[in-house]
Amino acid sequence: MRFGRSTFGLAALISIVLTLGTLAIGRAAYWITHEAIERELDHRVDTETRALLVEPGADRGVAIGAAIARRLAAPIANDLDYLLVDRAGKRLAGNLDPKTKLVPGYEEFFRARDGTVGQAMTTRLPDGTLLIVRADRAGLRAIDGRLRELFNWSIGAMLLLGLGGAWTLGALTRARLRRMDRTALAIIDGDLGQRMPVSGSGNEFDRLATTLNQMLDRIAALMLNLRQVSSDIAHDLRTPLTRLRHRLEEAAEGGDSDRSAAIQSAILQADEMLDIFSALLRISEVEGLGIRKHFRSIDLSATLTDFAETFRPDAEQRGHLFEIDVQPGITVRGDRRLLIQLISNLLDNALQHTPAGTRIRLSASRNEREIRLAVSDDGPGVPAQAQARLFERFSRADTSRSSTGHGLGLALVAAIATAHHGTASLATGPDFGIDVILPLP
C-alpha cells in the first residue's frame, strides 16, 4: 500500500505538509522579530548618541564625559555601554573596554574584552575625540533562543498531534469500512436482508451508507419482482399454454374444417401469450429507469386534455358518463408516451370493469409541493382483500376474472409513476380511484 493512498497515509501526509508550512511561517516570524529587535537596538544607539552630542557646555568632551558618568551612576538599569577617548586613544569616560579597532561608523558586532558583543555607533567629534555608544546583544540572543525553543516545541507538538490524529482518523475510518465490508460480503454470500450500518451522526459515512442502502433496497425490490414475475409467469401462462396444446391436439386429430378452426384458435392463444410477454418486457424496461435520460418538460394539462377527447367517444358509446377536470398550466418532466400509457391504462380499467351508467372522472391539479393525477369512478370498485396486491403483476380481482386482460395494466402504471419519481396508490374517498402523485419539475 503506497503512502498517501491509505486513510492514515493521506492524513499523515497532510499533517506533515501543514507542519512544514507552519515551520516556514515560524521561520519567517522569527526573522521578522529578530530584525525588528535589531532595528530597535540601532534606534536606541542612534538616539543616545544624538542625546550625548547635544550636551551643553563650553568644552564638548568634558560635557559628554560628565553625561556618561551620570548615566552609568544612575540607579536605573541600563543595557547601554559607553566609551569616550581623546585623539591619542586615552580613555576620558565610559565603562567599555573595546577589543576591536575603533573606526567611526556603525558596527553590528562590536566586541569587548570581557567577551560581550553589541551593536555600536562610533562618532568622531570635531576635536578628534571618539564617542562610542553600544547596545548589548545579550537580550537579543536570549529572545532568539526562546523563539527557537518555542518554535521547536511547537513544531514537534504539532507533528506528534498531527500523526496521532492521522492514526486515530485512520483507525476510525478502517473500523467503519470494515463494518461496511462485512455487510457487503454477507450480501455477496446471499443475505440480501443485510444493510450498511448507519450511526445516526449524519456524517459522510452515514450519507454513503444511506445511499448504498437505498440502492440495496432497490435491488431487493427488483429481485422480489423477478421472483414474483417468475412465479406469476409459471402460474398465469399455464392456462393459455394448456389451451394452446389442446387446440393443437384437436388440429392434429380433426378433419380439415376442424383443423382450420383449431389452428385459428391456437393462433389467438399464441397472440395472447405474446401480448403478455410484450407487457412484461415493457414493465421491465420502465423499471430499469433507463428512460429517465430522455425526460423533458411536458405540458401535462394539454396532454391529458387532448387524450381525454379521444377517449370520450368510447366512454359515451358504452353508456358511461365521462368528466374531466384538469387544471391548466401543469408541466412535468417525463416521457410523454409513457404518461399517455399511464392514463390510458387507468381509463381503460375504469371502462372495462364498470357497468353502463358509471361516472368516470379524470382530474389533475398541482399545489406548492406536488402534482396529483387521478382517475376515479362510482362503480363497484375492488374487494378489500384484492386491494393490497392491486399493483402487482398478474393481480386481478375475482370479479374481473371473466373480463379481458392479464392483470398487468396497473403494474405498468406503478412502474411509470416510479420512473417519474412519483407514486401510484388507491385513492381515499367514496369513489374508487387511483391517485398518481408526481413531483414538481
Tab-separated table of C-alpha atoms in Angstrom:
chain	number	residue	atom	x	y	z
A	1	MET	CA	0.000	0.000	0.000
A	2	ARG	CA	1.548	3.283	-1.093
A	3	PHE	CA	1.940	6.059	1.440
A	4	GLY	CA	-0.776	8.643	0.857
A	5	ARG	CA	-3.309	6.203	-0.589
A	6	SER	CA	-4.477	4.855	2.761
A	7	THR	CA	-6.519	6.987	5.145
A	8	PHE	CA	-3.687	7.116	7.677
A	9	GLY	CA	-1.103	7.872	4.993
A	10	LEU	CA	-3.193	10.644	3.483
A	11	ALA	CA	-3.917	12.214	6.881
A	12	ALA	CA	-0.252	11.884	7.890
A	13	LEU	CA	0.852	13.455	4.620
A	14	ILE	CA	-1.494	16.387	5.189
A	15	SER	CA	-0.171	16.693	8.750
A	16	ILE	CA	3.431	16.777	7.522
A	17	VAL	CA	2.600	19.371	4.863
A	18	LEU	CA	0.873	21.537	7.466
A	19	THR	CA	3.846	21.109	9.818
A	20	LEU	CA	6.259	22.185	7.095
A	21	GLY	CA	4.029	25.143	6.319
A	22	THR	CA	3.975	26.079	9.998
A	23	LEU	CA	7.762	25.704	10.110
A	24	ALA	CA	8.142	28.090	7.185
A	25	ILE	CA	5.751	30.595	8.773
A	26	GLY	CA	7.558	30.252	12.113
A	27	ARG	CA	10.923	30.822	10.485
A	28	ALA	CA	9.622	33.918	8.741
A	29	ALA	CA	8.123	35.172	12.020
A	30	TYR	CA	11.456	34.520	13.779
A	31	TRP	CA	13.441	36.576	11.288
A	32	ILE	CA	10.887	39.367	11.283
A	33	THR	CA	11.025	39.522	15.099
A	34	HIS	CA	14.828	39.329	15.101
A	35	GLU	CA	15.174	42.156	12.600
A	36	ALA	CA	12.652	44.284	14.474
A	37	ILE	CA	14.645	43.929	17.718
A	38	GLU	CA	17.886	44.749	15.892
A	39	ARG	CA	16.318	47.876	14.434
A	40	GLU	CA	15.149	48.825	17.917
A	41	LEU	CA	18.719	48.443	19.227
A	42	ASP	CA	20.041	50.560	16.357
A	43	HIS	CA	17.436	53.188	17.124
A	44	ARG	CA	18.410	53.269	20.821
A	45	VAL	CA	22.093	53.613	19.971
A	46	ASP	CA	21.385	56.391	17.469
A	47	THR	CA	19.045	58.231	19.845
A	48	GLU	CA	21.525	58.010	22.750
A	49	THR	CA	24.389	59.199	20.568
A	50	ARG	CA	22.395	62.224	19.417
A	51	ALA	CA	21.422	62.998	23.002
A	52	LEU	CA	25.048	62.977	24.121
A	53	LEU	CA	26.212	65.111	21.225
A	54	VAL	CA	23.882	67.930	22.210
A	55	GLU	CA	25.015	68.061	25.858
A	56	PRO	CA	25.508	71.759	26.820
A	57	GLY	CA	28.856	73.089	27.904
A	58	ALA	CA	31.838	75.144	26.736
A	59	ASP	CA	34.014	72.016	26.440
A	60	ARG	CA	32.116	69.376	24.415
A	61	GLY	CA	34.333	66.493	25.556
A	62	VAL	CA	34.032	67.386	29.248
A	63	ALA	CA	30.233	67.798	28.952
A	64	ILE	CA	29.828	64.422	27.212
A	65	GLY	CA	32.075	62.703	29.775
A	66	ALA	CA	30.001	64.122	32.641
A	67	ALA	CA	26.794	62.967	30.954
A	68	ILE	CA	28.230	59.431	30.535
A	69	ALA	CA	29.228	59.378	34.215
A	70	ARG	CA	25.723	60.382	35.251
A	71	ARG	CA	24.169	57.636	33.116
A	72	LEU	CA	26.453	54.948	34.488
A	73	ALA	CA	25.849	56.108	38.078
A	74	ALA	CA	22.039	56.155	37.683
A	75	PRO	CA	20.190	53.519	39.803
A	76	ILE	CA	18.029	52.548	36.827
A	77	ALA	CA	19.373	49.539	34.923
A	78	ASN	CA	20.776	50.463	31.531
A	79	ASP	CA	21.995	47.944	28.924
A	80	LEU	CA	23.949	50.613	27.026
A	81	ASP	CA	27.749	50.839	27.247
A	82	TYR	CA	29.778	53.991	26.658
A	83	LEU	CA	33.331	54.995	25.828
A	84	LEU	CA	34.859	58.420	25.247
A	85	VAL	CA	38.536	58.608	24.173
A	86	ASP	CA	40.676	61.522	23.070
A	87	ARG	CA	42.664	61.869	19.874
A	88	ALA	CA	45.531	59.824	21.343
A	89	GLY	CA	43.195	56.986	22.395
A	90	LYS	CA	43.208	57.819	26.078
A	91	ARG	CA	40.002	56.946	27.914
A	92	LEU	CA	38.113	60.010	29.089
A	93	ALA	CA	34.909	58.368	30.314
A	94	GLY	CA	32.823	55.180	29.995
A	95	ASN	CA	32.799	51.534	31.002
A	96	LEU	CA	33.543	49.902	27.652
A	97	ASP	CA	36.885	48.131	27.023
A	98	PRO	CA	36.942	47.539	23.277
A	99	LYS	CA	38.664	44.555	21.731
A	100	THR	CA	38.361	45.775	18.159
A	101	LYS	CA	39.909	48.811	16.500
A	102	LEU	CA	37.857	51.970	16.838
A	103	VAL	CA	36.584	53.145	13.444
A	104	PRO	CA	33.931	55.863	13.042
A	105	GLY	CA	30.590	54.480	11.884
A	106	TYR	CA	28.142	51.681	12.699
A	107	GLU	CA	29.315	48.192	13.673
A	108	GLU	CA	26.814	45.366	14.241
A	109	PHE	CA	29.142	43.096	16.199
A	110	PHE	CA	31.282	45.322	18.426
A	111	ARG	CA	33.306	43.057	20.738
A	112	ALA	CA	34.667	43.953	24.173
A	113	ARG	CA	37.482	42.297	26.081
A	114	ASP	CA	35.020	40.815	28.568
A	115	GLY	CA	33.540	38.743	25.680
A	116	THR	CA	30.322	40.718	25.264
A	117	VAL	CA	29.071	41.687	21.831
A	118	GLY	CA	26.835	44.601	20.939
A	119	GLN	CA	25.696	46.967	18.234
A	120	ALA	CA	27.767	50.155	18.413
A	121	MET	CA	27.929	53.608	16.868
A	122	THR	CA	31.351	55.332	16.816
A	123	THR	CA	31.255	59.118	16.266
A	124	ARG	CA	34.280	61.422	15.807
A	125	LEU	CA	33.869	64.851	17.398
A	126	PRO	CA	35.415	68.000	15.795
A	127	ASP	CA	38.350	67.926	18.229
A	128	GLY	CA	39.184	64.338	17.269
A	129	THR	CA	37.545	62.768	20.321
A	130	LEU	CA	35.723	59.447	19.666
A	131	LEU	CA	32.339	58.654	21.251
A	132	ILE	CA	31.207	55.025	21.269
A	133	VAL	CA	27.682	54.016	22.330
A	134	ARG	CA	26.994	50.274	22.324
A	135	ALA	CA	23.774	48.287	22.943
A	136	ASP	CA	24.428	44.807	24.301
A	137	ARG	CA	23.062	41.962	22.127
A	138	ALA	CA	22.642	39.611	25.098
A	139	GLY	CA	18.907	40.369	25.304
A	140	LEU	CA	18.527	39.795	21.583
A	141	ARG	CA	20.341	36.458	21.842
A	142	ALA	CA	18.104	35.450	24.750
A	143	ILE	CA	14.957	36.312	22.789
A	144	ASP	CA	16.311	34.447	19.743
A	145	GLY	CA	16.946	31.386	21.888
A	146	ARG	CA	13.476	31.475	23.395
A	147	LEU	CA	11.858	31.911	19.985
A	148	ARG	CA	13.807	28.958	18.573
A	149	GLU	CA	12.906	26.838	21.569
A	150	LEU	CA	9.247	27.844	21.283
A	151	PHE	CA	9.148	27.079	17.559
A	152	ASN	CA	10.909	23.735	18.017
A	153	TRP	CA	8.488	22.640	20.733
A	154	SER	CA	5.533	23.896	18.707
A	155	ILE	CA	6.628	22.094	15.566
A	156	GLY	CA	7.314	18.884	17.479
A	157	ALA	CA	3.982	19.032	19.289
A	158	MET	CA	2.129	19.799	16.053
A	159	LEU	CA	3.820	16.925	14.263
A	160	LEU	CA	3.018	14.497	17.089
A	161	LEU	CA	-0.573	15.699	17.303
A	162	GLY	CA	-0.915	15.503	13.520
A	163	LEU	CA	0.433	11.948	13.358
A	164	GLY	CA	-1.700	10.955	16.345
A	165	GLY	CA	-4.766	12.493	14.716
A	166	ALA	CA	-3.915	10.761	11.450
A	167	TRP	CA	-3.615	7.403	13.220
A	168	THR	CA	-6.914	7.988	15.059
A	169	LEU	CA	-8.676	9.045	11.864
A	170	GLY	CA	-7.251	6.062	10.026
A	171	ALA	CA	-8.321	3.675	12.797
A	172	LEU	CA	-11.869	5.059	12.936
A	173	THR	CA	-12.168	5.038	9.156
A	174	ARG	CA	-10.841	1.475	8.906
A	175	ALA	CA	-13.249	0.315	11.620
A	176	ARG	CA	-16.219	1.877	9.824
A	177	LEU	CA	-15.111	0.490	6.455
A	178	ARG	CA	-14.601	-2.965	7.987
A	179	ARG	CA	-18.230	-2.978	9.125
A	180	MET	CA	-19.358	-1.945	5.657
A	181	ASP	CA	-17.049	-4.559	4.137
A	182	ARG	CA	-18.517	-7.300	6.337
A	183	THR	CA	-22.008	-6.248	5.307
A	184	ALA	CA	-21.031	-6.290	1.622
A	185	LEU	CA	-19.503	-9.775	1.989
A	186	ALA	CA	-22.690	-11.013	3.693
A	187	ILE	CA	-24.738	-9.628	0.792
A	188	ILE	CA	-22.393	-11.326	-1.695
A	189	ASP	CA	-22.949	-14.599	0.184
A	190	GLY	CA	-26.681	-14.241	-0.427
A	191	ASP	CA	-28.016	-12.446	2.645
A	192	LEU	CA	-29.878	-9.685	0.808
A	193	GLY	CA	-31.510	-8.526	4.033
A	194	GLN	CA	-28.235	-7.010	5.288
A	195	ARG	CA	-27.866	-3.227	5.205
A	196	MET	CA	-24.934	-0.874	5.685
A	197	PRO	CA	-24.598	0.334	9.308
A	198	VAL	CA	-25.760	3.897	9.981
A	199	SER	CA	-24.569	5.591	13.172
A	200	GLY	CA	-27.086	8.430	13.030
A	201	SER	CA	-24.431	11.149	13.102
A	202	GLY	CA	-25.269	12.341	9.597
A	203	ASN	CA	-21.603	12.377	8.543
A	204	GLU	CA	-20.180	11.398	5.140
A	205	PHE	CA	-20.178	7.692	6.033
A	206	ASP	CA	-23.833	7.855	7.067
A	207	ARG	CA	-24.753	9.595	3.829
A	208	LEU	CA	-22.830	6.987	1.828
A	209	ALA	CA	-24.388	4.145	3.844
A	210	THR	CA	-27.870	5.623	3.328
A	211	THR	CA	-27.295	5.874	-0.427
A	212	LEU	CA	-25.992	2.292	-0.559
A	213	ASN	CA	-28.961	1.080	1.489
A	214	GLN	CA	-31.338	2.796	-0.927
A	215	MET	CA	-29.518	1.040	-3.757
A	216	LEU	CA	-29.793	-2.293	-1.908
A	217	ASP	CA	-33.497	-1.678	-1.273
A	218	ARG	CA	-33.924	-1.053	-4.972
A	219	ILE	CA	-32.011	-4.222	-5.842
A	220	ALA	CA	-34.033	-6.222	-3.300
A	221	ALA	CA	-37.277	-4.884	-4.776
A	222	LEU	CA	-36.134	-5.824	-8.283
A	223	MET	CA	-35.137	-9.298	-7.087
A	224	LEU	CA	-38.523	-9.685	-5.402
A	225	ASN	CA	-40.210	-8.577	-8.600
A	226	LEU	CA	-38.111	-11.046	-10.554
A	227	ARG	CA	-39.097	-13.909	-8.275
A	228	GLN	CA	-42.708	-12.767	-8.376
A	229	VAL	CA	-42.659	-12.497	-12.168
A	230	SER	CA	-41.147	-15.956	-12.482
A	231	SER	CA	-43.829	-17.412	-10.232
A	232	ASP	CA	-46.617	-15.445	-11.892
A	233	ILE	CA	-45.487	-16.404	-15.373
A	234	ALA	CA	-45.368	-20.081	-14.396
A	235	HIS	CA	-48.846	-19.793	-12.878
A	236	ASP	CA	-50.655	-17.494	-15.297
A	237	LEU	CA	-49.211	-18.860	-18.534
A	238	ARG	CA	-50.044	-22.440	-17.634
A	239	THR	CA	-53.691	-21.999	-18.620
A	240	PRO	CA	-53.120	-20.402	-22.072
A	241	LEU	CA	-50.329	-22.903	-22.815
A	242	THR	CA	-52.632	-25.792	-21.853
A	243	ARG	CA	-55.378	-24.397	-24.083
A	244	LEU	CA	-52.869	-23.956	-26.894
A	245	ARG	CA	-51.776	-27.589	-26.562
A	246	HIS	CA	-55.388	-28.781	-26.651
A	247	ARG	CA	-56.071	-26.778	-29.801
A	248	LEU	CA	-53.008	-28.252	-31.477
A	249	GLU	CA	-54.121	-31.755	-30.489
A	250	GLU	CA	-57.545	-31.060	-31.963
A	251	ALA	CA	-55.896	-29.788	-35.137
A	252	ALA	CA	-53.836	-32.976	-35.370
A	253	GLU	CA	-56.795	-35.292	-34.813
A	254	GLY	CA	-59.647	-33.464	-36.592
A	255	GLY	CA	-60.647	-33.086	-40.197
A	256	ASP	CA	-59.835	-30.223	-42.468
A	257	SER	CA	-62.593	-27.924	-41.191
A	258	ASP	CA	-61.904	-28.771	-37.557
A	259	ARG	CA	-58.172	-28.410	-38.143
A	260	SER	CA	-58.629	-24.893	-39.565
A	261	ALA	CA	-60.733	-23.766	-36.590
A	262	ALA	CA	-58.272	-25.303	-34.108
A	263	ILE	CA	-55.309	-23.630	-35.810
A	264	GLN	CA	-57.088	-20.259	-35.738
A	265	SER	CA	-57.816	-20.707	-32.040
A	266	ALA	CA	-54.153	-21.681	-31.425
A	267	ILE	CA	-53.017	-18.505	-33.187
A	268	LEU	CA	-55.260	-16.458	-30.904
A	269	GLN	CA	-53.800	-18.211	-27.868
A	270	ALA	CA	-50.249	-17.538	-29.129
A	271	ASP	CA	-51.123	-13.861	-29.699
A	272	GLU	CA	-52.429	-13.661	-26.147
A	273	MET	CA	-49.149	-15.008	-24.772
A	274	LEU	CA	-47.152	-12.653	-26.975
A	275	ASP	CA	-49.191	-9.755	-25.586
A	276	ILE	CA	-48.346	-10.908	-22.063
A	277	PHE	CA	-44.636	-11.106	-22.820
A	278	SER	CA	-44.720	-7.693	-24.534
A	279	ALA	CA	-46.364	-6.177	-21.478
A	280	LEU	CA	-43.813	-7.816	-19.168
A	281	LEU	CA	-40.940	-6.552	-21.291
A	282	ARG	CA	-42.437	-3.066	-21.265
A	283	ILE	CA	-42.716	-3.110	-17.473
A	284	SER	CA	-39.123	-4.345	-17.148
A	285	GLU	CA	-37.906	-1.607	-19.490
A	286	VAL	CA	-39.660	1.079	-17.440
A	287	GLU	CA	-38.442	-0.366	-14.120
A	288	GLY	CA	-34.869	-0.275	-15.423
A	289	LEU	CA	-35.140	3.558	-15.274
A	290	GLY	CA	-33.062	3.977	-18.426
A	291	ILE	CA	-35.900	6.061	-19.861
A	292	ARG	CA	-35.074	8.924	-17.463
A	293	LYS	CA	-32.242	10.130	-19.676
A	294	HIS	CA	-34.845	11.043	-22.324
A	295	PHE	CA	-37.079	13.066	-19.963
A	296	ARG	CA	-38.007	16.585	-20.975
A	297	SER	CA	-40.519	19.233	-19.940
A	298	ILE	CA	-44.101	18.286	-20.901
A	299	ASP	CA	-47.334	20.282	-20.799
A	300	LEU	CA	-49.298	17.715	-18.803
A	301	SER	CA	-52.541	19.711	-18.903
A	302	ALA	CA	-52.600	19.830	-22.707
A	303	THR	CA	-51.566	16.155	-22.983
A	304	LEU	CA	-54.380	14.992	-20.675
A	305	THR	CA	-56.980	17.217	-22.339
A	306	ASP	CA	-56.091	16.009	-25.831
A	307	PHE	CA	-56.141	12.341	-24.797
A	308	ALA	CA	-59.418	12.750	-22.912
A	309	GLU	CA	-61.114	13.974	-26.066
A	310	THR	CA	-60.057	10.819	-27.918
A	311	PHE	CA	-61.324	8.666	-25.023
A	312	ARG	CA	-64.712	10.381	-24.666
A	313	PRO	CA	-66.423	8.691	-27.706
A	314	ASP	CA	-65.598	5.176	-26.412
A	315	ALA	CA	-66.913	6.023	-22.948
A	316	GLU	CA	-70.154	7.501	-24.258
A	317	GLN	CA	-70.628	4.611	-26.701
A	318	ARG	CA	-70.579	2.166	-23.776
A	319	GLY	CA	-73.038	4.259	-21.800
A	320	HIS	CA	-70.579	5.816	-19.337
A	321	LEU	CA	-70.522	9.410	-18.148
A	322	PHE	CA	-67.095	10.967	-18.607
A	323	GLU	CA	-65.930	14.071	-16.749
A	324	ILE	CA	-62.612	15.890	-16.972
A	325	ASP	CA	-61.235	18.446	-14.535
A	326	VAL	CA	-57.666	19.363	-15.467
A	327	GLN	CA	-56.029	22.454	-14.002
A	328	PRO	CA	-54.353	24.438	-16.809
A	329	GLY	CA	-50.634	25.159	-16.921
A	330	ILE	CA	-49.347	21.959	-15.272
A	331	THR	CA	-45.913	20.935	-16.533
A	332	VAL	CA	-43.836	17.912	-15.584
A	333	ARG	CA	-40.501	16.395	-16.575
A	334	GLY	CA	-41.037	12.995	-18.135
A	335	ASP	CA	-41.794	10.854	-21.153
A	336	ARG	CA	-44.982	11.874	-22.991
A	337	ARG	CA	-45.638	8.391	-24.427
A	338	LEU	CA	-45.374	6.759	-21.027
A	339	LEU	CA	-47.634	9.323	-19.356
A	340	ILE	CA	-50.227	8.742	-22.076
A	341	GLN	CA	-49.842	4.979	-21.492
A	342	LEU	CA	-50.395	5.532	-17.768
A	343	ILE	CA	-53.614	7.500	-18.195
A	344	SER	CA	-54.775	5.136	-20.944
A	345	ASN	CA	-54.407	2.104	-18.661
A	346	LEU	CA	-56.317	3.823	-15.846
A	347	LEU	CA	-59.171	4.929	-18.092
A	348	ASP	CA	-59.357	1.530	-19.861
A	349	ASN	CA	-59.580	-0.224	-16.482
A	350	ALA	CA	-62.395	2.072	-15.417
A	351	LEU	CA	-64.178	1.481	-18.741
A	352	GLN	CA	-63.809	-2.310	-18.768
A	353	HIS	CA	-64.591	-3.103	-15.133
A	354	THR	CA	-67.615	-0.862	-14.510
A	355	PRO	CA	-71.202	-1.232	-15.735
A	356	ALA	CA	-73.004	1.163	-18.073
A	357	GLY	CA	-74.119	4.368	-16.416
A	358	THR	CA	-70.979	4.636	-14.297
A	359	ARG	CA	-69.451	8.103	-13.971
A	360	ILE	CA	-65.712	8.170	-14.777
A	361	ARG	CA	-63.715	11.233	-13.804
A	362	LEU	CA	-60.225	12.340	-14.859
A	363	SER	CA	-58.652	15.111	-12.787
A	364	ALA	CA	-55.248	16.778	-12.487
A	365	SER	CA	-54.117	19.522	-10.136
A	366	ARG	CA	-50.998	20.920	-8.538
A	367	ASN	CA	-50.064	22.709	-5.329
A	368	GLU	CA	-46.821	24.106	-3.956
A	369	ARG	CA	-45.484	20.596	-3.241
A	370	GLU	CA	-46.664	18.133	-5.916
A	371	ILE	CA	-48.845	17.233	-8.894
A	372	ARG	CA	-51.874	14.963	-8.390
A	373	LEU	CA	-53.329	12.963	-11.271
A	374	ALA	CA	-56.421	10.862	-10.531
A	375	VAL	CA	-58.916	8.597	-12.306
A	376	SER	CA	-61.981	7.656	-10.274
A	377	ASP	CA	-65.412	6.140	-10.829
A	378	ASP	CA	-68.572	5.426	-8.832
A	379	GLY	CA	-68.638	1.778	-9.911
A	380	PRO	CA	-68.464	-1.336	-7.709
A	381	GLY	CA	-64.725	-0.889	-7.018
A	382	VAL	CA	-62.367	-3.666	-5.920
A	383	PRO	CA	-62.889	-6.032	-2.959
A	384	ALA	CA	-60.824	-5.153	0.109
A	385	GLN	CA	-58.923	-8.460	0.019
A	386	ALA	CA	-57.661	-7.702	-3.507
A	387	GLN	CA	-56.575	-4.102	-2.910
A	388	ALA	CA	-53.231	-4.950	-1.263
A	389	ARG	CA	-51.941	-6.693	-4.422
A	390	LEU	CA	-53.632	-4.438	-6.940
A	391	PHE	CA	-50.366	-3.044	-8.403
A	392	GLU	CA	-48.592	-6.405	-8.613
A	393	ARG	CA	-48.138	-8.281	-11.874
A	394	PHE	CA	-50.999	-10.630	-12.877
A	395	SER	CA	-53.053	-9.386	-9.935
A	396	ARG	CA	-56.769	-9.421	-10.754
A	397	ALA	CA	-59.823	-9.199	-8.552
A	398	ASP	CA	-62.135	-12.194	-8.651
A	399	THR	CA	-64.900	-10.026	-10.119
A	400	SER	CA	-62.724	-9.181	-13.134
A	401	ARG	CA	-61.597	-12.716	-13.971
A	402	SER	CA	-64.257	-13.008	-16.648
A	403	SER	CA	-63.158	-9.813	-18.422
A	404	THR	CA	-60.256	-9.392	-20.825
A	405	GLY	CA	-56.792	-8.519	-19.604
A	406	HIS	CA	-53.928	-10.151	-17.783
A	407	GLY	CA	-53.558	-8.069	-14.617
A	408	LEU	CA	-50.554	-6.112	-15.907
A	409	GLY	CA	-52.117	-2.698	-16.521
A	410	LEU	CA	-51.799	-1.309	-13.001
A	411	ALA	CA	-48.335	-2.862	-12.610
A	412	LEU	CA	-47.266	-0.787	-15.615
A	413	VAL	CA	-48.966	2.303	-14.087
A	414	ALA	CA	-46.969	1.851	-10.868
A	415	ALA	CA	-43.720	1.358	-12.813
A	416	ILE	CA	-44.306	4.517	-14.893
A	417	ALA	CA	-45.113	6.554	-11.769
A	418	THR	CA	-41.932	5.329	-10.045
A	419	ALA	CA	-39.845	6.109	-13.134
A	420	HIS	CA	-41.160	9.694	-12.912
A	421	HIS	CA	-40.106	9.893	-9.228
A	422	GLY	CA	-43.746	9.536	-8.192
A	423	THR	CA	-46.131	7.020	-6.626
A	424	ALA	CA	-49.382	5.311	-7.571
A	425	SER	CA	-51.880	4.352	-4.876
A	426	LEU	CA	-55.540	3.743	-4.205
A	427	ALA	CA	-57.475	6.950	-3.681
A	428	THR	CA	-59.328	7.600	-0.457
A	429	GLY	CA	-62.941	8.687	-0.671
A	430	PRO	CA	-66.393	7.396	-1.532
A	431	ASP	CA	-65.480	6.621	-5.172
A	432	PHE	CA	-62.950	4.015	-6.253
A	433	GLY	CA	-59.922	5.525	-7.956
A	434	ILE	CA	-56.192	5.604	-8.477
A	435	ASP	CA	-54.045	8.546	-7.435
A	436	VAL	CA	-50.715	9.238	-9.127
A	437	ILE	CA	-48.518	11.751	-7.275
A	438	LEU	CA	-45.683	13.340	-9.283
A	439	PRO	CA	-43.032	15.816	-8.108
A	440	LEU	CA	-42.944	19.376	-9.346
A	441	PRO	CA	-40.413	19.935	-12.162
